[in-house]
PDB file of C-alpha atoms in Angstrom:
ATOM      1  CA  MET A   1       0.059  -0.243   0.065  1.00 89.00           C
ATOM      2  CA  LYS A   2       1.177   3.250  -0.983  1.00 97.00           C
ATOM      3  CA  VAL A   3       1.196   6.008   1.078  1.00 98.00           C
ATOM      4  CA  LYS A   4       2.229   9.760   1.361  1.00 98.00           C
ATOM      5  CA  LEU A   5       1.548  12.004   3.927  1.00 98.00           C
ATOM      6  CA  THR A   6       2.389  15.675   4.133  1.00 98.00           C
ATOM      7  CA  PHE A   7       2.660  17.388   7.276  1.00 98.00           C
ATOM      8  CA  LEU A   8       0.555  20.736   6.342  1.00 98.00           C
ATOM      9  CA  GLY A   9       0.923  22.068  10.319  1.00 98.00           C
ATOM     10  CA  THR A  10       3.478  21.387  12.757  1.00 98.00           C
ATOM     11  CA  GLY A  11       2.929  23.900  15.661  1.00 98.00           C
ATOM     12  CA  THR A  12       0.613  23.773  18.608  1.00 98.00           C
ATOM     13  CA  SER A  13      -2.330  24.976  19.075  1.00 97.00           C
ATOM     14  CA  SER A  14      -0.855  29.148  19.218  1.00 97.00           C
ATOM     15  CA  GLY A  15       1.021  28.307  16.343  1.00 98.00           C
ATOM     16  CA  VAL A  16       4.322  29.236  15.461  1.00 98.00           C
ATOM     17  CA  PRO A  17       5.183  32.319  15.898  1.00 98.00           C
ATOM     18  CA  MET A  18       3.166  32.775  18.714  1.00 97.00           C
ATOM     19  CA  LEU A  19       1.205  36.059  18.479  1.00 97.00           C
ATOM     20  CA  GLY A  20       3.200  39.060  20.683  1.00 97.00           C
ATOM     21  CA  CYS A  21       6.335  36.616  21.090  1.00 98.00           C
ATOM     22  CA  LYS A  22      10.350  37.323  20.509  1.00 98.00           C
ATOM     23  CA  CYS A  23      11.929  34.278  21.720  1.00 98.00           C
ATOM     24  CA  PRO A  24      14.601  33.278  19.012  1.00 98.00           C
ATOM     25  CA  VAL A  25      12.366  30.676  17.848  1.00 98.00           C
ATOM     26  CA  CYS A  26       9.179  33.368  17.243  1.00 98.00           C
ATOM     27  CA  THR A  27      11.728  35.385  15.057  1.00 98.00           C
ATOM     28  CA  SER A  28      13.988  32.996  13.543  1.00 98.00           C
ATOM     29  CA  ALA A  29      14.953  32.905   9.704  1.00 98.00           C
ATOM     30  CA  ASP A  30      14.443  29.258   8.968  1.00 98.00           C
ATOM     31  CA  PRO A  31      11.131  28.569   7.676  1.00 98.00           C
ATOM     32  CA  ARG A  32      10.877  25.426   9.315  1.00 98.00           C
ATOM     33  CA  ASP A  33      10.349  27.317  12.831  1.00 98.00           C
ATOM     34  CA  ASN A  34       7.308  28.797  10.945  1.00 98.00           C
ATOM     35  CA  ARG A  35       4.206  26.132  11.685  1.00 98.00           C
ATOM     36  CA  LEU A  36       0.332  26.153  11.049  1.00 98.00           C
ATOM     37  CA  ARG A  37      -1.856  24.029  13.376  1.00 98.00           C
ATOM     38  CA  ALA A  38      -1.078  21.130  13.131  1.00 98.00           C
ATOM     39  CA  SER A  39      -2.744  18.665  10.687  1.00 98.00           C
ATOM     40  CA  ALA A  40      -1.206  16.353   8.026  1.00 98.00           C
ATOM     41  CA  LEU A  41      -2.551  15.040   3.923  1.00 98.00           C
ATOM     42  CA  VAL A  42      -2.798  11.562   3.028  1.00 98.00           C
ATOM     43  CA  GLU A  43      -3.253  10.554  -0.228  1.00 98.00           C
ATOM     44  CA  THR A  44      -3.234   7.066  -0.809  1.00 98.00           C
ATOM     45  CA  GLY A  45      -4.894   4.310  -3.120  1.00 97.00           C
ATOM     46  CA  GLY A  46      -5.729   7.279  -5.094  1.00 97.00           C
ATOM     47  CA  LEU A  47      -7.977   8.912  -2.297  1.00 98.00           C
ATOM     48  CA  ALA A  48      -6.532  12.385  -0.766  1.00 98.00           C
ATOM     49  CA  ILE A  49      -7.287  12.512   3.383  1.00 98.00           C
ATOM     50  CA  LEU A  50      -6.974  15.129   5.839  1.00 98.00           C
ATOM     51  CA  ILE A  51      -6.247  14.624   9.382  1.00 99.00           C
ATOM     52  CA  ASP A  52      -7.650  17.596  10.925  1.00 98.00           C
ATOM     53  CA  ALA A  53      -8.826  21.291   9.512  1.00 98.00           C
ATOM     54  CA  GLY A  54      -7.453  23.508  12.410  1.00 98.00           C
ATOM     55  CA  PRO A  55      -7.631  27.555  11.897  1.00 98.00           C
ATOM     56  CA  ASP A  56      -4.777  27.508   9.501  1.00 98.00           C
ATOM     57  CA  PHE A  57      -6.702  25.118   6.932  1.00 98.00           C
ATOM     58  CA  ARG A  58      -7.631  27.885   4.377  1.00 98.00           C
ATOM     59  CA  GLN A  59      -4.266  28.708   3.967  1.00 98.00           C
ATOM     60  CA  GLN A  60      -2.933  25.524   4.529  1.00 98.00           C
ATOM     61  CA  MET A  61      -5.116  24.459   1.620  1.00 98.00           C
ATOM     62  CA  LEU A  62      -4.037  27.248  -0.494  1.00 98.00           C
ATOM     63  CA  ARG A  63      -0.252  26.577   0.188  1.00 98.00           C
ATOM     64  CA  ALA A  64      -0.229  22.839  -0.835  1.00 98.00           C
ATOM     65  CA  GLY A  65      -2.773  23.438  -3.791  1.00 97.00           C
ATOM     66  CA  VAL A  66      -4.771  21.385  -2.322  1.00 97.00           C
ATOM     67  CA  ASN A  67      -8.500  21.558  -4.424  1.00 96.00           C
ATOM     68  CA  HIS A  68      -9.923  17.874  -3.613  1.00 97.00           C
ATOM     69  CA  LEU A  69     -10.824  15.930  -0.217  1.00 98.00           C
ATOM     70  CA  ASP A  70     -12.416  12.566   0.127  1.00 98.00           C
ATOM     71  CA  ALA A  71     -12.484  12.993   3.778  1.00 98.00           C
ATOM     72  CA  ILE A  72     -11.474  14.515   6.853  1.00 98.00           C
ATOM     73  CA  LEU A  73     -10.675  12.383   9.408  1.00 98.00           C
ATOM     74  CA  LEU A  74     -10.368  14.039  13.437  1.00 98.00           C
ATOM     75  CA  THR A  75      -8.529  13.277  16.148  1.00 98.00           C
ATOM     76  CA  HIS A  76     -10.609  15.107  18.771  1.00 98.00           C
ATOM     77  CA  ASN A  77     -12.989  18.304  19.219  1.00 97.00           C
ATOM     78  CA  HIS A  78     -10.266  20.855  20.300  1.00 97.00           C
ATOM     79  CA  LYS A  79     -10.021  24.043  17.840  1.00 97.00           C
ATOM     80  CA  ASP A  80      -6.760  24.216  17.131  1.00 98.00           C
ATOM     81  CA  HIS A  81      -8.539  20.605  15.325  1.00 98.00           C
ATOM     82  CA  THR A  82     -11.772  22.073  14.084  1.00 98.00           C
ATOM     83  CA  GLY A  83     -11.609  25.832  13.693  1.00 98.00           C
ATOM     84  CA  GLY A  84     -11.605  25.297  10.251  1.00 98.00           C
ATOM     85  CA  LEU A  85     -14.334  23.480   9.170  1.00 98.00           C
ATOM     86  CA  ASP A  86     -16.277  26.411   8.248  1.00 98.00           C
ATOM     87  CA  ASP A  87     -13.614  26.924   4.645  1.00 98.00           C
ATOM     88  CA  THR A  88     -14.790  23.827   2.900  1.00 98.00           C
ATOM     89  CA  ARG A  89     -17.526  25.577   2.278  1.00 97.00           C
ATOM     90  CA  ALA A  90     -15.891  26.213  -1.105  1.00 97.00           C
ATOM     91  CA  LEU A  91     -14.914  22.853  -1.943  1.00 97.00           C
ATOM     92  CA  ASN A  92     -18.849  22.082  -1.432  1.00 97.00           C
ATOM     93  CA  LEU A  93     -19.297  24.983  -4.184  1.00 95.00           C
ATOM     94  CA  TRP A  94     -16.630  23.622  -6.423  1.00 95.00           C
ATOM     95  CA  GLU A  95     -16.211  19.883  -5.917  1.00 95.00           C
ATOM     96  CA  ALA A  96     -20.445  19.626  -5.493  1.00 95.00           C
ATOM     97  CA  LYS A  97     -19.729  16.857  -3.417  1.00 96.00           C
ATOM     98  CA  PRO A  98     -20.631  17.003   0.422  1.00 97.00           C
ATOM     99  CA  ILE A  99     -17.172  16.600   2.724  1.00 97.00           C
ATOM    100  CA  ASN A 100     -17.180  13.289   4.318  1.00 98.00           C
ATOM    101  CA  ILE A 101     -16.107  13.856   8.190  1.00 98.00           C
ATOM    102  CA  TYR A 102     -14.787  10.620  10.283  1.00 98.00           C
ATOM    103  CA  CYS A 103     -14.762  11.158  14.351  1.00 98.00           C
ATOM    104  CA  GLN A 104     -16.252   9.779  17.384  1.00 97.00           C
ATOM    105  CA  ASP A 105     -19.882  11.035  18.905  1.00 97.00           C
ATOM    106  CA  TYR A 106     -18.637  13.429  21.341  1.00 97.00           C
ATOM    107  CA  VAL A 107     -16.710  15.407  18.378  1.00 98.00           C
ATOM    108  CA  LEU A 108     -20.138  15.210  16.261  1.00 98.00           C
ATOM    109  CA  HIS A 109     -21.548  16.694  19.428  1.00 98.00           C
ATOM    110  CA  SER A 110     -19.132  19.354  19.603  1.00 98.00           C
ATOM    111  CA  LEU A 111     -19.351  20.687  16.004  1.00 98.00           C
ATOM    112  CA  ARG A 112     -23.329  20.100  16.466  1.00 98.00           C
ATOM    113  CA  MET A 113     -22.778  23.275  19.575  1.00 97.00           C
ATOM    114  CA  GLU A 114     -19.835  24.847  17.835  1.00 97.00           C
ATOM    115  CA  TYR A 115     -21.130  25.041  13.776  1.00 98.00           C
ATOM    116  CA  SER A 116     -25.103  25.078  14.831  1.00 97.00           C
ATOM    117  CA  TYR A 117     -26.146  26.108  11.763  1.00 96.00           C
ATOM    118  CA  ALA A 118     -24.276  23.559   9.590  1.00 96.00           C
ATOM    119  CA  PHE A 119     -26.801  21.422  11.413  1.00 96.00           C
ATOM    120  CA  ALA A 120     -30.008  23.240  11.420  1.00 95.00           C
ATOM    121  CA  GLU A 121     -33.058  22.844   9.873  1.00 91.00           C
ATOM    122  CA  PRO A 122     -34.182  24.245   7.459  1.00 89.00           C
ATOM    123  CA  ARG A 123     -31.056  24.409   6.022  1.00 86.00           C
ATOM    124  CA  TYR A 124     -29.699  28.053   5.483  1.00 89.00           C
ATOM    125  CA  PRO A 125     -28.396  28.754   2.355  1.00 91.00           C
ATOM    126  CA  GLY A 126     -24.383  28.307   2.061  1.00 91.00           C
ATOM    127  CA  ALA A 127     -23.887  26.337   5.309  1.00 95.00           C
ATOM    128  CA  PRO A 128     -21.464  23.758   4.938  1.00 97.00           C
ATOM    129  CA  GLU A 129     -22.254  20.178   3.981  1.00 97.00           C
ATOM    130  CA  TRP A 130     -21.009  17.382   5.781  1.00 98.00           C
ATOM    131  CA  HIS A 131     -21.762  13.464   5.908  1.00 97.00           C
ATOM    132  CA  ILE A 132     -20.528  12.326   9.471  1.00 98.00           C
ATOM    133  CA  HIS A 133     -19.499   8.570   9.550  1.00 98.00           C
ATOM    134  CA  LEU A 134     -19.059   7.981  13.215  1.00 98.00           C
ATOM    135  CA  LEU A 135     -16.364   5.860  14.077  1.00 97.00           C
ATOM    136  CA  ASP A 136     -17.948   4.171  17.514  1.00 88.00           C
ATOM    137  CA  ASP A 137     -15.388   1.182  17.658  1.00 92.00           C
ATOM    138  CA  THR A 138     -11.721   1.882  17.890  1.00 94.00           C
ATOM    139  CA  SER A 139     -10.796  -1.678  18.399  1.00 94.00           C
ATOM    140  CA  GLY A 140     -10.607  -2.350  14.598  1.00 95.00           C
ATOM    141  CA  PRO A 141      -9.948  -0.748  10.950  1.00 98.00           C
ATOM    142  CA  PHE A 142     -12.397   1.264   8.960  1.00 98.00           C
ATOM    143  CA  LEU A 143     -13.182   1.945   5.526  1.00 97.00           C
ATOM    144  CA  VAL A 144     -12.791   5.350   4.043  1.00 98.00           C
ATOM    145  CA  HIS A 145     -14.045   5.880   0.529  1.00 96.00           C
ATOM    146  CA  SER A 146     -13.764   8.380  -2.488  1.00 95.00           C
ATOM    147  CA  ASN A 147     -16.636  11.230  -2.513  1.00 94.00           C
ATOM    148  CA  ALA A 148     -17.070   9.768  -5.872  1.00 92.00           C
ATOM    149  CA  GLY A 149     -20.238   7.752  -4.520  1.00 91.00           C
ATOM    150  CA  GLU A 150     -21.581  11.072  -2.679  1.00 93.00           C
ATOM    151  CA  ARG A 151     -25.062  12.378  -4.008  1.00 94.00           C
ATOM    152  CA  THR A 152     -23.895  15.519  -5.867  1.00 95.00           C
ATOM    153  CA  LEU A 153     -24.557  18.653  -4.924  1.00 96.00           C
ATOM    154  CA  VAL A 154     -26.264  21.837  -6.793  1.00 95.00           C
ATOM    155  CA  TRP A 155     -26.877  25.035  -5.977  1.00 93.00           C
ATOM    156  CA  GLU A 156     -30.230  27.238  -6.378  1.00 91.00           C
ATOM    157  CA  SER A 157     -29.477  30.742  -5.676  1.00 87.00           C
ATOM    158  CA  GLY A 158     -31.295  32.061  -2.650  1.00 83.00           C
ATOM    159  CA  PHE A 159     -32.517  28.516  -1.578  1.00 87.00           C
ATOM    160  CA  GLY A 160     -28.892  26.679  -1.089  1.00 91.00           C
ATOM    161  CA  TYR A 161     -27.962  22.930  -2.389  1.00 94.00           C
ATOM    162  CA  HIS A 162     -30.189  20.209  -3.530  1.00 92.00           C
ATOM    163  CA  TYR A 163     -28.892  16.342  -3.690  1.00 94.00           C
ATOM    164  CA  GLU A 164     -29.052  14.559  -6.662  1.00 94.00           C
ATOM    165  CA  GLU A 165     -27.452  10.906  -7.164  1.00 90.00           C
ATOM    166  CA  PRO A 166     -24.153  11.036  -8.859  1.00 85.00           C
ATOM    167  CA  LYS A 167     -23.184  10.358 -12.182  1.00 77.00           C
ATOM    168  CA  SER A 168     -19.859   9.195 -12.357  1.00 67.00           C
ATOM    169  CA  LYS A 169     -19.893   5.368 -11.934  1.00 65.00           C
ATOM    170  CA  GLU A 170     -15.438   5.478 -12.206  1.00 71.00           C
ATOM    171  CA  ILE A 171     -15.548   4.949  -7.653  1.00 83.00           C
ATOM    172  CA  LEU A 172     -11.941   3.803  -6.306  1.00 93.00           C
ATOM    173  CA  PRO A 173     -12.094   1.028  -4.078  1.00 95.00           C
ATOM    174  CA  PRO A 174     -11.955   2.169  -0.189  1.00 97.00           C
ATOM    175  CA  VAL A 175      -8.899   2.631   1.809  1.00 97.00           C
ATOM    176  CA  GLU A 176      -8.582   0.971   5.162  1.00 98.00           C
ATOM    177  CA  VAL A 177      -7.703   3.037   8.119  1.00 98.00           C
ATOM    178  CA  ILE A 178      -6.765   1.720  11.318  1.00 98.00           C
ATOM    179  CA  PRO A 179      -7.438   4.261  14.369  1.00 98.00           C
ATOM    180  CA  ILE A 180      -5.119   4.465  17.405  1.00 98.00           C
ATOM    181  CA  GLN A 181      -7.072   5.286  20.753  1.00 96.00           C
ATOM    182  CA  GLY A 182      -5.381   7.396  23.303  1.00 96.00           C
ATOM    183  CA  TRP A 183      -5.716   9.880  25.581  1.00 96.00           C
ATOM    184  CA  HIS A 184      -5.257  13.734  25.732  1.00 93.00           C
ATOM    185  CA  HIS A 185      -5.041  13.814  29.201  1.00 83.00           C
ATOM    186  CA  LYS A 186      -4.396  11.003  32.003  1.00 74.00           C
ATOM    187  CA  ASN A 187      -7.724  10.750  33.447  1.00 73.00           C
ATOM    188  CA  HIS A 188      -9.072   9.308  30.101  1.00 74.00           C
ATOM    189  CA  ASP A 189     -11.315  12.294  29.814  1.00 82.00           C
ATOM    190  CA  LEU A 190     -10.459  13.100  26.290  1.00 93.00           C
ATOM    191  CA  SER A 191     -10.282  10.599  23.545  1.00 95.00           C
ATOM    192  CA  VAL A 192      -7.857  10.889  20.526  1.00 97.00           C
ATOM    193  CA  LEU A 193      -7.704   9.194  17.718  1.00 98.00           C
ATOM    194  CA  GLY A 194      -4.120   8.730  15.756  1.00 98.00           C
ATOM    195  CA  TYR A 195      -4.304   7.057  12.577  1.00 98.00           C
ATOM    196  CA  ARG A 196      -2.430   4.190  10.650  1.00 98.00           C
ATOM    197  CA  PHE A 197      -2.214   4.058   6.612  1.00 98.00           C
ATOM    198  CA  GLY A 198      -0.036   1.200   5.770  1.00 98.00           C
ATOM    199  CA  ASN A 199       3.330   1.707   7.629  1.00 98.00           C
ATOM    200  CA  ILE A 200       2.417   5.495   8.169  1.00 98.00           C
ATOM    201  CA  ALA A 201       0.850   6.036  11.557  1.00 98.00           C
ATOM    202  CA  TYR A 202      -0.213   9.640  12.286  1.00 98.00           C
ATOM    203  CA  ILE A 203      -0.764  10.350  16.106  1.00 98.00           C
ATOM    204  CA  THR A 204      -0.765  13.816  17.478  1.00 98.00           C
ATOM    205  CA  ASP A 205      -2.338  15.331  21.578  1.00 97.00           C
ATOM    206  CA  PHE A 206      -1.297  11.957  23.354  1.00 97.00           C
ATOM    207  CA  ASN A 207      -0.516  12.071  26.983  1.00 95.00           C
ATOM    208  CA  LEU A 208      -1.461   8.125  27.246  1.00 95.00           C
ATOM    209  CA  ILE A 209      -1.652   4.759  24.920  1.00 96.00           C
ATOM    210  CA  GLU A 210      -2.751   2.240  26.919  1.00 95.00           C
ATOM    211  CA  ASP A 211      -0.377  -0.961  25.715  1.00 96.00           C
ATOM    212  CA  GLY A 212      -2.614  -2.758  23.931  1.00 96.00           C
ATOM    213  CA  GLU A 213      -3.053  -0.140  21.285  1.00 98.00           C
ATOM    214  CA  PHE A 214       1.102  -0.586  20.802  1.00 98.00           C
ATOM    215  CA  GLU A 215      -0.055  -3.597  18.638  1.00 97.00           C
ATOM    216  CA  LYS A 216      -1.590  -1.604  15.901  1.00 98.00           C
ATOM    217  CA  LEU A 217       2.097   0.027  15.596  1.00 98.00           C
ATOM    218  CA  LYS A 218       3.936  -3.144  14.478  1.00 98.00           C
ATOM    219  CA  GLY A 219       6.468  -2.989  11.505  1.00 98.00           C
ATOM    220  CA  LEU A 220       6.053   0.474  10.379  1.00 98.00           C
ATOM    221  CA  ASP A 221       8.124   2.655   7.967  1.00 98.00           C
ATOM    222  CA  CYS A 222       7.080   5.960   9.985  1.00 98.00           C
ATOM    223  CA  VAL A 223       4.970   7.254  13.073  1.00 98.00           C
ATOM    224  CA  THR A 224       4.764  10.684  14.163  1.00 98.00           C
ATOM    225  CA  VAL A 225       3.951  11.583  18.200  1.00 98.00           C
ATOM    226  CA  ASN A 226       3.210  15.125  19.896  1.00 98.00           C
ATOM    227  CA  CYS A 227       5.472  17.139  22.085  1.00 98.00           C
ATOM    228  CA  VAL A 228       5.526  20.540  22.540  1.00 97.00           C
ATOM    229  CA  LYS A 229       8.283  21.184  25.566  1.00 97.00           C
ATOM    230  CA  LYS A 230      10.921  19.254  26.923  1.00 97.00           C
ATOM    231  CA  THR A 231       9.802  18.771  30.792  1.00 97.00           C
ATOM    232  CA  ARG A 232       5.990  17.252  31.497  1.00 92.00           C
ATOM    233  CA  HIS A 233       3.084  18.741  30.777  1.00 92.00           C
ATOM    234  CA  TYR A 234      -0.824  18.214  31.629  1.00 91.00           C
ATOM    235  CA  SER A 235      -1.959  16.556  28.573  1.00 92.00           C
ATOM    236  CA  HIS A 236       0.655  16.113  25.976  1.00 94.00           C
ATOM    237  CA  PHE A 237       3.959  14.201  25.930  1.00 96.00           C
ATOM    238  CA  SER A 238       7.036  15.494  26.969  1.00 97.00           C
ATOM    239  CA  LEU A 239      10.617  14.859  25.595  1.00 98.00           C
ATOM    240  CA  ASP A 240      11.151  12.347  27.271  1.00 98.00           C
ATOM    241  CA  GLU A 241       8.068  10.487  26.701  1.00 97.00           C
ATOM    242  CA  ALA A 242       7.807  10.959  23.197  1.00 98.00           C
ATOM    243  CA  LEU A 243      11.363   9.497  22.420  1.00 98.00           C
ATOM    244  CA  ALA A 244      10.100   6.507  24.751  1.00 98.00           C
ATOM    245  CA  PHE A 245       7.400   5.970  22.556  1.00 98.00           C
ATOM    246  CA  PHE A 246       9.580   5.952  19.528  1.00 98.00           C
ATOM    247  CA  GLU A 247      11.545   2.980  20.884  1.00 98.00           C
ATOM    248  CA  ARG A 248       8.511   1.262  21.568  1.00 98.00           C
ATOM    249  CA  VAL A 249       6.899   1.527  18.749  1.00 98.00           C
ATOM    250  CA  GLY A 250      10.290   1.056  16.613  1.00 98.00           C
ATOM    251  CA  ALA A 251       9.484   2.340  13.422  1.00 98.00           C
ATOM    252  CA  LYS A 252      12.354   2.844  11.000  1.00 98.00           C
ATOM    253  CA  GLU A 253      12.268   6.690  10.891  1.00 98.00           C
ATOM    254  CA  SER A 254      10.414   8.898  13.273  1.00 98.00           C
ATOM    255  CA  TYR A 255       8.522  12.445  13.700  1.00 99.00           C
ATOM    256  CA  ILE A 256       7.438  15.273  16.536  1.00 98.00           C
ATOM    257  CA  THR A 257       4.410  17.371  15.814  1.00 98.00           C
ATOM    258  CA  HIS A 258       2.498  20.121  17.544  1.00 98.00           C
ATOM    259  CA  LEU A 259       5.691  21.472  18.160  1.00 98.00           C
ATOM    260  CA  SER A 260       5.987  25.016  20.347  1.00 98.00           C
ATOM    261  CA  HIS A 261       8.153  27.515  20.623  1.00 98.00           C
ATOM    262  CA  MET A 262       9.146  26.046  24.039  1.00 98.00           C
ATOM    263  CA  LEU A 263      11.322  23.216  22.193  1.00 98.00           C
ATOM    264  CA  PRO A 264      15.001  24.374  20.059  1.00 98.00           C
ATOM    265  CA  CYS A 265      14.682  25.971  16.940  1.00 98.00           C
ATOM    266  CA  HIS A 266      14.135  23.375  14.197  1.00 98.00           C
ATOM    267  CA  ALA A 267      18.109  23.125  13.306  1.00 98.00           C
ATOM    268  CA  GLU A 268      19.469  22.743  16.876  1.00 98.00           C
ATOM    269  CA  PHE A 269      16.961  20.463  17.872  1.00 98.00           C
ATOM    270  CA  GLU A 270      17.200  18.188  15.106  1.00 98.00           C
ATOM    271  CA  ARG A 271      20.977  18.469  16.252  1.00 98.00           C
ATOM    272  CA  GLU A 272      19.990  16.989  19.702  1.00 98.00           C
ATOM    273  CA  LEU A 273      17.854  13.903  19.177  1.00 98.00           C
ATOM    274  CA  PRO A 274      18.411  10.264  18.212  1.00 97.00           C
ATOM    275  CA  PRO A 275      19.251   9.221  15.138  1.00 95.00           C
ATOM    276  CA  HIS A 276      16.088   8.299  13.394  1.00 97.00           C
ATOM    277  CA  VAL A 277      13.802  10.796  15.299  1.00 98.00           C
ATOM    278  CA  HIS A 278      13.581  13.884  13.866  1.00 98.00           C
ATOM    279  CA  PRO A 279      11.280  17.436  13.777  1.00 98.00           C
ATOM    280  CA  ALA A 280       8.761  17.347  11.764  1.00 98.00           C
ATOM    281  CA  TYR A 281       8.230  21.073   9.515  1.00 98.00           C
ATOM    282  CA  ASP A 282       5.418  22.200   7.631  1.00 98.00           C
ATOM    283  CA  GLY A 283       5.791  20.408   3.780  1.00 98.00           C
ATOM    284  CA  LEU A 284       7.725  17.303   5.076  1.00 98.00           C
ATOM    285  CA  VAL A 285       6.874  14.551   2.892  1.00 98.00           C
ATOM    286  CA  LEU A 286       6.975  10.963   4.172  1.00 98.00           C
ATOM    287  CA  GLU A 287       6.622   8.594   1.946  1.00 98.00           C
ATOM    288  CA  SER A 288       5.699   4.563   1.964  1.00 96.00           C
ATOM    289  CA  GLY A 289       5.056   1.677   0.309  1.00 90.00           C
ATOM    290  CA  GLU A 290       5.724   0.497  -3.894  1.00 70.00           C
TER     291      GLU A 290
END
């Protein structure tokens, strides 16, 4: 299974540079130290799958030249991972398809509150059109389908969209994705999902992962995990915890994402890390498979 993962954003919730900060990281001239909020684009099996759509979603899509998405997988409900979902309206218009969103039930509950107008009836003209797929069972894989099979959106001025059956019969096979269950807080009060595509796994915003989930991470070429600072953090891995996670997973190459300005500048941080562990940066591409 050939997989290409592009880091669209590798920053923590405030992004880097952080607004108002004049520290060496935030004022660095190295473009690798400019980090939008954490997100990644996965291209596999002919499908384009986005992981998280934070406040920088529009900028990330434009910067990467992305004009098509088959699905968005949400890791959890925090604003830095969901705050750009309204901007999917542009893809609704130009692709004439709803956006497939895969998430847990509690995340859907948050979306209903944050984007109440997107769920209201009667429909507000021009509100985002989403097709929600609930990930109720995270014990095994699920399938992500091409959006070619979705009903077609037809715009009527002053009314909004109505749906018609798709005309295209050329639909790509679905892609299998393995969810990785973790927690954003060690009290087990905020579930977060990482995702494995073939031999690449993308994980962010973990502070705890149960022993049984490591079975899903065997044989990886590449894995990512979050770290916002070297010392302990109440909802993210410390650097030592991230390195211990990488060592246990045993992937060929490991990448740290969701970085803050409390970590060193990219070049310095790269020199400090063990072999085969790297700080990710916006625009970095990982590839696996034939």
